[in-house]
PDB file of C-alpha atoms in Angstrom:
ATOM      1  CA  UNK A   1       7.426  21.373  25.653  1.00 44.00           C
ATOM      2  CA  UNK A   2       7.352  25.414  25.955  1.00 44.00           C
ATOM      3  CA  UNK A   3       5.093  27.011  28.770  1.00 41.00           C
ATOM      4  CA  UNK A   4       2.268  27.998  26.344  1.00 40.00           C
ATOM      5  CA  UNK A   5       2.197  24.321  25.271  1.00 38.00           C
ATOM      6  CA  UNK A   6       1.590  23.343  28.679  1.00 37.00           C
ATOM      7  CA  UNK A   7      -0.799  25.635  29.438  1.00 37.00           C
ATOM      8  CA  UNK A   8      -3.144  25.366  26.373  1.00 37.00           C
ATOM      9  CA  UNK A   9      -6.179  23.572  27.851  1.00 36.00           C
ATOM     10  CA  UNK A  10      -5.952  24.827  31.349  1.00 34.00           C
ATOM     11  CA  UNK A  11      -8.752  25.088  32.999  1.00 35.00           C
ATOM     12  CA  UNK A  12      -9.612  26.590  36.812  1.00 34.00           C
ATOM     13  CA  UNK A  13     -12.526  24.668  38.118  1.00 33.00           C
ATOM     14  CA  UNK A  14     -12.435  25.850  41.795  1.00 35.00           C
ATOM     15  CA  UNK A  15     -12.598  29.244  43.796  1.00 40.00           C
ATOM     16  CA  UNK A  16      -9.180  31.082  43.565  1.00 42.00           C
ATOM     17  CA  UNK A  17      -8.150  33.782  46.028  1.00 44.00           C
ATOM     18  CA  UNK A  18      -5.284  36.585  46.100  1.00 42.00           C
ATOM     19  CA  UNK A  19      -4.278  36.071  49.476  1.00 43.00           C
ATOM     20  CA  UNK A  20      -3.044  32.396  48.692  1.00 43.00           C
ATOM     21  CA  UNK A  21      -0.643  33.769  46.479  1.00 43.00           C
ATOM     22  CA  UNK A  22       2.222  35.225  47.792  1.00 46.00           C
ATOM     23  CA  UNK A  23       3.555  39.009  46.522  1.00 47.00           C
ATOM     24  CA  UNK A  24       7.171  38.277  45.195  1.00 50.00           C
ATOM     25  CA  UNK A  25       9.712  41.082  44.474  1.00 53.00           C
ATOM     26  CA  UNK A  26      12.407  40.297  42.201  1.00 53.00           C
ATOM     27  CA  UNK A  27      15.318  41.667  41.524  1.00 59.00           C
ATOM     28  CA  UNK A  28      16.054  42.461  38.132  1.00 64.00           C
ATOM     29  CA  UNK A  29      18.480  41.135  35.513  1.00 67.00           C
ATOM     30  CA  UNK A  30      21.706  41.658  34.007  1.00 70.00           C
ATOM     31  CA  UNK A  31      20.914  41.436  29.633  1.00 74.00           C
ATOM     32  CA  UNK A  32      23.410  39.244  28.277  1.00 76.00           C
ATOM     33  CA  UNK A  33      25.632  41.206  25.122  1.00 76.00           C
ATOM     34  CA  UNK A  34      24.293  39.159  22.715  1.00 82.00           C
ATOM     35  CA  UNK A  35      20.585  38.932  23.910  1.00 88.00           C
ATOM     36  CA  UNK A  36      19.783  39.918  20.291  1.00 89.00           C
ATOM     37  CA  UNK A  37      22.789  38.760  18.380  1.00 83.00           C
ATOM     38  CA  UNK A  38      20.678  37.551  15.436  1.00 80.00           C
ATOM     39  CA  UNK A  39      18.647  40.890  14.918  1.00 85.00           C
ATOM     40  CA  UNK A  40      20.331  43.278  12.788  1.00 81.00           C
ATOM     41  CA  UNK A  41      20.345  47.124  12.157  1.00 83.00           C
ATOM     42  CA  UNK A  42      18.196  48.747  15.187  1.00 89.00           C
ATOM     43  CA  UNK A  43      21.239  49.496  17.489  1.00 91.00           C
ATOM     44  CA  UNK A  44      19.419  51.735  18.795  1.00 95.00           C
ATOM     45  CA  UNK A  45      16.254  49.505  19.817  1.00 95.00           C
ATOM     46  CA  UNK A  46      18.579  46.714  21.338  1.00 94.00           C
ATOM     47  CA  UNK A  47      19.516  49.341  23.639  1.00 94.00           C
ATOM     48  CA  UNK A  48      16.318  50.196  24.792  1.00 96.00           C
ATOM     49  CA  UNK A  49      15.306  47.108  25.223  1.00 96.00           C
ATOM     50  CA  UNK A  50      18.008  46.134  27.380  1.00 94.00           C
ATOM     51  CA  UNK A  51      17.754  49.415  29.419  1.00 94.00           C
ATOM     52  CA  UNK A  52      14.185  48.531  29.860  1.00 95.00           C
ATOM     53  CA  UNK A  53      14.963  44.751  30.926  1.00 94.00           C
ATOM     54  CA  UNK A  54      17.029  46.047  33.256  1.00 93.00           C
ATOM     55  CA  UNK A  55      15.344  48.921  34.892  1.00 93.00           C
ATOM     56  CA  UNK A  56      13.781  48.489  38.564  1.00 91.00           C
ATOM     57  CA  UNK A  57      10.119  49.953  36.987  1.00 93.00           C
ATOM     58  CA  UNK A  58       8.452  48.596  34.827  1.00 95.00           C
ATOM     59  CA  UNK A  59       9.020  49.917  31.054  1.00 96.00           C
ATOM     60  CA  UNK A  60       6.407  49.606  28.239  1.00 97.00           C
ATOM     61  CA  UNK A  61       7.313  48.671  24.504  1.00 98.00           C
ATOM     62  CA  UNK A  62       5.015  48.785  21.319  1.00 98.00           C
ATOM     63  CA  UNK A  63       6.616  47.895  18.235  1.00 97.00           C
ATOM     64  CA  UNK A  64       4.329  48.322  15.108  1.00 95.00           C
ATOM     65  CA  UNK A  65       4.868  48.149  11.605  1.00 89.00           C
ATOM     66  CA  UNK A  66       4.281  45.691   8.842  1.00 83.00           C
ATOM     67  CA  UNK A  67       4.351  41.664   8.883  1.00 81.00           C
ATOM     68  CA  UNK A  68       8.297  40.684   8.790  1.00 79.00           C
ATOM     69  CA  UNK A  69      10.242  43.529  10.398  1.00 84.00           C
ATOM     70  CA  UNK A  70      11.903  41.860  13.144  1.00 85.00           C
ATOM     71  CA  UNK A  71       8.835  42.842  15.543  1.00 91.00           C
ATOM     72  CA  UNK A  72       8.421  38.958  16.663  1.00 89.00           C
ATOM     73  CA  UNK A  73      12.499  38.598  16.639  1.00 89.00           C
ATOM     74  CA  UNK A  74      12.559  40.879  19.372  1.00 93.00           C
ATOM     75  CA  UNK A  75      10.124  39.279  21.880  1.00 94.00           C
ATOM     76  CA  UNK A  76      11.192  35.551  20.842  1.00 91.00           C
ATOM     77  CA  UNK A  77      15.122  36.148  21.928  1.00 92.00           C
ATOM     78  CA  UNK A  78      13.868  37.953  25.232  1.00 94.00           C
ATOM     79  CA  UNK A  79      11.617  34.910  25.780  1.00 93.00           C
ATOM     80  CA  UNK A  80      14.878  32.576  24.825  1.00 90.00           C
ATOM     81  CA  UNK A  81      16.887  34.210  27.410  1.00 91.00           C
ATOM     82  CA  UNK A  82      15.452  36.254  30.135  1.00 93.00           C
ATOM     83  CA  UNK A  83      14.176  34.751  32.897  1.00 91.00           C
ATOM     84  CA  UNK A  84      10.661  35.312  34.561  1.00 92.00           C
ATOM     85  CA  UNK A  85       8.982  35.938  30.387  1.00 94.00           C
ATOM     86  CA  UNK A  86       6.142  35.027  29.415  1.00 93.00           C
ATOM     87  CA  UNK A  87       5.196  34.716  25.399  1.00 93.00           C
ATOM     88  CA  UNK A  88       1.770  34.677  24.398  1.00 89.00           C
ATOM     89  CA  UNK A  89       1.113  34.498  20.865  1.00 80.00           C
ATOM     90  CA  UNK A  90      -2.477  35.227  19.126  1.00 65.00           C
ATOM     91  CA  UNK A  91      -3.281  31.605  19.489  1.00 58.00           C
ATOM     92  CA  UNK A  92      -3.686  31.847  23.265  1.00 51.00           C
ATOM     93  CA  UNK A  93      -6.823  31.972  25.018  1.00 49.00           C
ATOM     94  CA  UNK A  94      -8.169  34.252  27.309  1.00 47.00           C
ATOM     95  CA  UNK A  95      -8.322  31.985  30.409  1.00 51.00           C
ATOM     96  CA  UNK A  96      -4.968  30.839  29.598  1.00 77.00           C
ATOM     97  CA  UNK A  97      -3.139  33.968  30.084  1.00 84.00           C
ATOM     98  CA  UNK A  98      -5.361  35.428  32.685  1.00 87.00           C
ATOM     99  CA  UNK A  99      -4.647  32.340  34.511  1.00 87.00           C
ATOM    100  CA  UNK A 100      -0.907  32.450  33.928  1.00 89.00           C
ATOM    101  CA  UNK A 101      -0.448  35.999  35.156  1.00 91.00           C
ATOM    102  CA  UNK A 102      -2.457  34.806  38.590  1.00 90.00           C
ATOM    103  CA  UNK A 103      -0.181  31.878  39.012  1.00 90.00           C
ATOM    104  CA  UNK A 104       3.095  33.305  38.620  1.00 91.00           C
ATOM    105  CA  UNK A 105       3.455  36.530  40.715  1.00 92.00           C
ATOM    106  CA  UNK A 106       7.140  36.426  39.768  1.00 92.00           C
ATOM    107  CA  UNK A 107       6.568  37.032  36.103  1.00 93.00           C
ATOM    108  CA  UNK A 108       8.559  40.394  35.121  1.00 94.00           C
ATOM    109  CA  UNK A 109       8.199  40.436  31.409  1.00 96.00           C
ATOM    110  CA  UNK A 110       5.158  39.520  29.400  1.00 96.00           C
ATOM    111  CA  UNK A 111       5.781  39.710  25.808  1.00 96.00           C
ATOM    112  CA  UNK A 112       2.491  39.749  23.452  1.00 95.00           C
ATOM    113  CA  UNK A 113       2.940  39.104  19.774  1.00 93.00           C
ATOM    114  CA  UNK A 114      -0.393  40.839  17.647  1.00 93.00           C
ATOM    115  CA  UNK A 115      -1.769  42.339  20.712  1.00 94.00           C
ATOM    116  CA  UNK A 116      -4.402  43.632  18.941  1.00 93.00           C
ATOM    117  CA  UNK A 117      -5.922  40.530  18.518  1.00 90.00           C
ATOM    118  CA  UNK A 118      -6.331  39.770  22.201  1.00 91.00           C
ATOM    119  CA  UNK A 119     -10.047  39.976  23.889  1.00 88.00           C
ATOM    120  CA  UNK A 120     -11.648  42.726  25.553  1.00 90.00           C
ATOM    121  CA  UNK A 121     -11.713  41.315  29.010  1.00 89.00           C
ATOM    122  CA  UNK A 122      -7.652  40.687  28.597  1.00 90.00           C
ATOM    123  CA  UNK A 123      -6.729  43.724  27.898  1.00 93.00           C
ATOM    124  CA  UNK A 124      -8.376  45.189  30.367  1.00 92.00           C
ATOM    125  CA  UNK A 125      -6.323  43.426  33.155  1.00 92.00           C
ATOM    126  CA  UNK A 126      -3.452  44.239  31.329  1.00 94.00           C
ATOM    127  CA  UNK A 127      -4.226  48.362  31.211  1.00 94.00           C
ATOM    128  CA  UNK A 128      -4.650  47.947  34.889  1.00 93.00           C
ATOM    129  CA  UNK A 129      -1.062  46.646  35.448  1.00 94.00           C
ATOM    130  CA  UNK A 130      -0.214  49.001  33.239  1.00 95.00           C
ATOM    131  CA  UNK A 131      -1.790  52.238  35.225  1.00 93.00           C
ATOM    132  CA  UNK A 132      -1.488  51.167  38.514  1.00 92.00           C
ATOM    133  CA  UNK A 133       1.373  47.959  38.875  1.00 92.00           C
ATOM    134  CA  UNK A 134      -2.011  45.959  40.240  1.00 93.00           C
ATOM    135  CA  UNK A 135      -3.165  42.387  38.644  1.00 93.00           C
ATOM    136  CA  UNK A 136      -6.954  43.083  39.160  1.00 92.00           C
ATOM    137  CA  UNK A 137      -8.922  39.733  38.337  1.00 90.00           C
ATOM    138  CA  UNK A 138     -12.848  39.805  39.168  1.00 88.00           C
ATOM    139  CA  UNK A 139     -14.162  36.479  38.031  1.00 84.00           C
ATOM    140  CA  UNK A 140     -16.399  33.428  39.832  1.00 82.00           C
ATOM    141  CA  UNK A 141     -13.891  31.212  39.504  1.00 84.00           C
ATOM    142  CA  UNK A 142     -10.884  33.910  40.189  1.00 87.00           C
ATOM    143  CA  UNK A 143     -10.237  36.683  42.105  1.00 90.00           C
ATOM    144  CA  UNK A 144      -7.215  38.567  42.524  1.00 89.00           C
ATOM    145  CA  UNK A 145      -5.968  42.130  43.516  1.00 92.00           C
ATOM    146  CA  UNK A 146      -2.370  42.675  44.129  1.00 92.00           C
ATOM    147  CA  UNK A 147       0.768  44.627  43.316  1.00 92.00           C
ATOM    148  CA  UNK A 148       2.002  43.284  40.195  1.00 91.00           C
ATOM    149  CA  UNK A 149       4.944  44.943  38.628  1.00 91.00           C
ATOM    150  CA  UNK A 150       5.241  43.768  35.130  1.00 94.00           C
ATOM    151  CA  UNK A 151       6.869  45.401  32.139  1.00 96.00           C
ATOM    152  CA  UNK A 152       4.973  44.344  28.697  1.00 97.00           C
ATOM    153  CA  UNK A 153       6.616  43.929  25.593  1.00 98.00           C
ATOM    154  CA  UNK A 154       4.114  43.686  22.540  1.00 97.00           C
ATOM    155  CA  UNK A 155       4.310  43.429  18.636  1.00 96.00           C
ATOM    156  CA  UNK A 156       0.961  45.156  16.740  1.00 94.00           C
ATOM    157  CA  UNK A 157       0.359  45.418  12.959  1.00 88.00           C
ATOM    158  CA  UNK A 158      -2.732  47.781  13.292  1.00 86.00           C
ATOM    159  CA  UNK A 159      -2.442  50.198  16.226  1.00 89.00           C
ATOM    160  CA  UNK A 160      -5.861  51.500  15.427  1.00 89.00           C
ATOM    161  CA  UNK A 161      -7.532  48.123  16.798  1.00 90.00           C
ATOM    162  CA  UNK A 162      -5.698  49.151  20.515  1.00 93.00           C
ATOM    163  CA  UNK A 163      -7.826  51.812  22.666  1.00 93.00           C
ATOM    164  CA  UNK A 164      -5.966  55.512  23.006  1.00 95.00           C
ATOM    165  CA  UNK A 165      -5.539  54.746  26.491  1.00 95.00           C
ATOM    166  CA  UNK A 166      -3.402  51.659  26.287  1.00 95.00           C
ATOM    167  CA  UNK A 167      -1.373  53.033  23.499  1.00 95.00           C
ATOM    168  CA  UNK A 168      -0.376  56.077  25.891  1.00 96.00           C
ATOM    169  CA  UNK A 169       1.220  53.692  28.231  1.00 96.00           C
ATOM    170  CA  UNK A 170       3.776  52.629  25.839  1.00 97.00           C
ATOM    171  CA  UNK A 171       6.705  53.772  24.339  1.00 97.00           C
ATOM    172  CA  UNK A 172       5.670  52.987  20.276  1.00 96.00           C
ATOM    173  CA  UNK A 173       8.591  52.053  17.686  1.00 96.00           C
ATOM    174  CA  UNK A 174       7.603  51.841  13.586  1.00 95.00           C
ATOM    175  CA  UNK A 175       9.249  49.932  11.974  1.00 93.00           C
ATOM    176  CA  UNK A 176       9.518  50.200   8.485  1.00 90.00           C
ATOM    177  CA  UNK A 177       9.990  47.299   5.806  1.00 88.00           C
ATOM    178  CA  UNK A 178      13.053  46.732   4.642  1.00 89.00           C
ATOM    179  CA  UNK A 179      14.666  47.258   0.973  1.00 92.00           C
ATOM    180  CA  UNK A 180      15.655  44.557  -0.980  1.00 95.00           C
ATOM    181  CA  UNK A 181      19.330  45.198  -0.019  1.00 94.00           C
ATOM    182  CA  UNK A 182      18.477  45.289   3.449  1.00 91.00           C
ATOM    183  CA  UNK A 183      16.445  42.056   3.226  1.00 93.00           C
ATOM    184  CA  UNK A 184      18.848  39.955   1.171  1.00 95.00           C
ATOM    185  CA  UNK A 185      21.648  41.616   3.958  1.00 93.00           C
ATOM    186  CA  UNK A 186      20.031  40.739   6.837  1.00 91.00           C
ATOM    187  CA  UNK A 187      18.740  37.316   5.735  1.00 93.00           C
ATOM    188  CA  UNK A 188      21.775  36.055   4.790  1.00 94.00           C
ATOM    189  CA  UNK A 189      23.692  37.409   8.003  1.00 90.00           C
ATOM    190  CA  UNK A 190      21.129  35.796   9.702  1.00 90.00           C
ATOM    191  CA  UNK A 191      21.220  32.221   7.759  1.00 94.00           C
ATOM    192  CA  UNK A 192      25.139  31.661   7.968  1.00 94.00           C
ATOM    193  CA  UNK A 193      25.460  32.739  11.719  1.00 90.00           C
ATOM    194  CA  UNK A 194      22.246  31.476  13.130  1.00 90.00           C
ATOM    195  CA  UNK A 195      22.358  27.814  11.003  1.00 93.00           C
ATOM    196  CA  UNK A 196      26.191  27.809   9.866  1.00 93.00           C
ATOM    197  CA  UNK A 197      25.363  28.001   6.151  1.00 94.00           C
ATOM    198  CA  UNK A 198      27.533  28.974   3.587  1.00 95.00           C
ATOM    199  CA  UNK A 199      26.602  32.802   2.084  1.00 95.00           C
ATOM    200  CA  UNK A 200      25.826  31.087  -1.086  1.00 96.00           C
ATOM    201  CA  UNK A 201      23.316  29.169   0.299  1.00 97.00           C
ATOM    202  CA  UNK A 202      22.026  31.978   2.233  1.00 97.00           C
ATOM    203  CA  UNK A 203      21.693  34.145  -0.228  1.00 97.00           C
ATOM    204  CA  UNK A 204      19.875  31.093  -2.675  1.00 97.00           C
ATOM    205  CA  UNK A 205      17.434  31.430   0.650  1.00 97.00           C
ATOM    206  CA  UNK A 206      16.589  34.967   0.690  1.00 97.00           C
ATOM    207  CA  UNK A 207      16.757  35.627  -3.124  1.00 97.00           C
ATOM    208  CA  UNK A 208      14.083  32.492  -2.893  1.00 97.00           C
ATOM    209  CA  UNK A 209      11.937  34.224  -0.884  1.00 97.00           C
ATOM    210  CA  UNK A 210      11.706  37.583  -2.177  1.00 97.00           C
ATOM    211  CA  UNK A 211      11.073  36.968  -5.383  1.00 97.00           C
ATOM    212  CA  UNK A 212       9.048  33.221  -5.867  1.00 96.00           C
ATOM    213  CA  UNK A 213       7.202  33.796  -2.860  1.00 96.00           C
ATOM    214  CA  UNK A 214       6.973  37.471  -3.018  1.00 95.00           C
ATOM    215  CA  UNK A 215       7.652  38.197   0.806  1.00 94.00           C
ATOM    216  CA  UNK A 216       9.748  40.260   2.908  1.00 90.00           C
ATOM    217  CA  UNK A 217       9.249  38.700   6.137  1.00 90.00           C
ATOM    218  CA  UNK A 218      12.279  37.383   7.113  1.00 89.00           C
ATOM    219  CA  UNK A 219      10.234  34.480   9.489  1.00 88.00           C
ATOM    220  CA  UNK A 220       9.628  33.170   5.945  1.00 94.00           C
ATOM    221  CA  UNK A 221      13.457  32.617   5.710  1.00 95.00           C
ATOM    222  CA  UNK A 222      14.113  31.357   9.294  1.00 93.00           C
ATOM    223  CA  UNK A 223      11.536  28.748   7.732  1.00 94.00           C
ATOM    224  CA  UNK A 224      12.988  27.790   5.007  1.00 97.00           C
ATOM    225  CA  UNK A 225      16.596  27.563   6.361  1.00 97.00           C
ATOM    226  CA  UNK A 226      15.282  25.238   9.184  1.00 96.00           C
ATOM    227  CA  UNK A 227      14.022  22.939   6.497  1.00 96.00           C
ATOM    228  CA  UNK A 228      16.891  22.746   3.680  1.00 96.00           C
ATOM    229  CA  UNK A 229      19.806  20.475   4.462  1.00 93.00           C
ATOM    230  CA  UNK A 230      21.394  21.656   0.998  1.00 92.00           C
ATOM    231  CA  UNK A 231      21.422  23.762  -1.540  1.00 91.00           C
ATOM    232  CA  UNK A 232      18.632  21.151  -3.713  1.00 93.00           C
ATOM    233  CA  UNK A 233      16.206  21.273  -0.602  1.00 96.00           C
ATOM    234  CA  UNK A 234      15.421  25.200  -1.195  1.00 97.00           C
ATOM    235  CA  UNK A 235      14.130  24.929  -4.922  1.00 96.00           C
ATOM    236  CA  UNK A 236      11.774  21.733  -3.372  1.00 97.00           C
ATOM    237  CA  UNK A 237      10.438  23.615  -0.335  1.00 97.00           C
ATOM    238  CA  UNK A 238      10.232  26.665  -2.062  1.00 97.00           C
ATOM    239  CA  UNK A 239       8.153  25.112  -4.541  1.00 96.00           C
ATOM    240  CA  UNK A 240       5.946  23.343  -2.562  1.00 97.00           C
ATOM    241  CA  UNK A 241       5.054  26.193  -0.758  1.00 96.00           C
ATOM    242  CA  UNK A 242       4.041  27.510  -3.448  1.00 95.00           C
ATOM    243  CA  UNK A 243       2.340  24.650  -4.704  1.00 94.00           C
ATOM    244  CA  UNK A 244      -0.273  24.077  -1.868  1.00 94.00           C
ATOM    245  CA  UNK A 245      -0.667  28.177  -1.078  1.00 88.00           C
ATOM    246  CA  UNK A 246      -4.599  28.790  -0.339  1.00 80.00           C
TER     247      UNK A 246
END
């Protein structure tokens, strides 16, 4: 069971208080070479990333663009295998991941998938990590003001839903969709290395998904790929996705 698992239903019934919690500091890590050896093409990004993993002060990254371009593949291998991450995807709650960041004072990376469609009161404890490297936390059943130095990672598909001041504190990469020949490339890189498939079947995979299902998100691969045993399983799922779409 991952972390957000456990935490979905938490609920603090009692008084909490900062100075119970002890201020941690540390160090940080060494990025293995092949942190992101299944994201292809942005050389350049990897290396930011793992500059920014591995820096002593906390680094800010906001990677828009449309649905499907490797935006979630990013935070997903840093939550595989850095420690002291956090994911939080748009199906956590508020006193979930308020509660989290309370709890766990050695947390150095929290990585936010759609941040955008987190609430009001969230964000604002996360712009005040962000300005001043403090977890401010003013509720009944919470309170909390300490030195919390956190770099966030987060994915967003509509930067205009974000307020000008957050969107200042990050660094902001766009990235674009891909071409077909960049899709069917990576795809089928990422289905023989990733799942040990043949290229053939890879490529049955990707071509599958482009055209029947008209996407270019390459989560829509990963999906199939994790389903079909053989080459006879794609036409099935592909068609039964299809078949029971809203």
């Amino acid at each position: 069971m991952n972390l957000l698992s456990k935490l979905s239903g938490f609920f603090i019934s009692e008084n909490l208080d900062s100075e119970n919690v002890e201020e941690q500091e540390i160090s940080k890590q060494e990025v293995k070479e092949d942190l992101f050896k299944y994201i292809y093409e942005h050389d350049k990004l990897k290396i930011i990333f793992r500059n920014s993993i591995e820096s002593e002060e906390p680094i800010h990254i906001l990677l828009t663009g449309s649905p499907g371009t490797a935006k979630s593949l990013f935070l997903e291998a840093i939550s595989d295998n850095v420690k002291h991450s956090y994911f939080i995807n748009n199906n956590s709650t508020g006193a979930g991941i308020i509660s989290y960041l309370y709890s766990h004072p050695e947390l150095q990376y929290l990585l936010i998938d759609e941040i955008e469609k987190l609430k009001k009161e969230e964000l604002s404890v996360l712009l005040s990590i962000m300005e001043n490297q403090r977890l401010v936390i003013t509720k009944k059943t919470m309170t909390c003001n300490r030195k919390q130095k956190l770099s966030i990672f987060a994915t967003c598909n509509n930067k205009n839903k974000l307020a000008p001041e957050m969107i200042s504190r990050f660094l902001n990469f766009h990235l674009k969709e891909y071409s077909f020949e960049e899709f069917i490339k990576i795809s089928t890189n990422i289905v023989t290395e990733r799942f040990n498939r043949t290229q053939e079947f890879a490529q049955k995979i990707a071509l599958s998904v482009w055209y029947k299902l008209n996407s270019k998100d390459i989560r829509d691969v990963i999906k199939v790929a994790r389903l079909a045993k053989k080459e006879e399983d794609v036409d099935m799922i592909i068609g039964a996705i299809q078949e029971y779409r809203e």
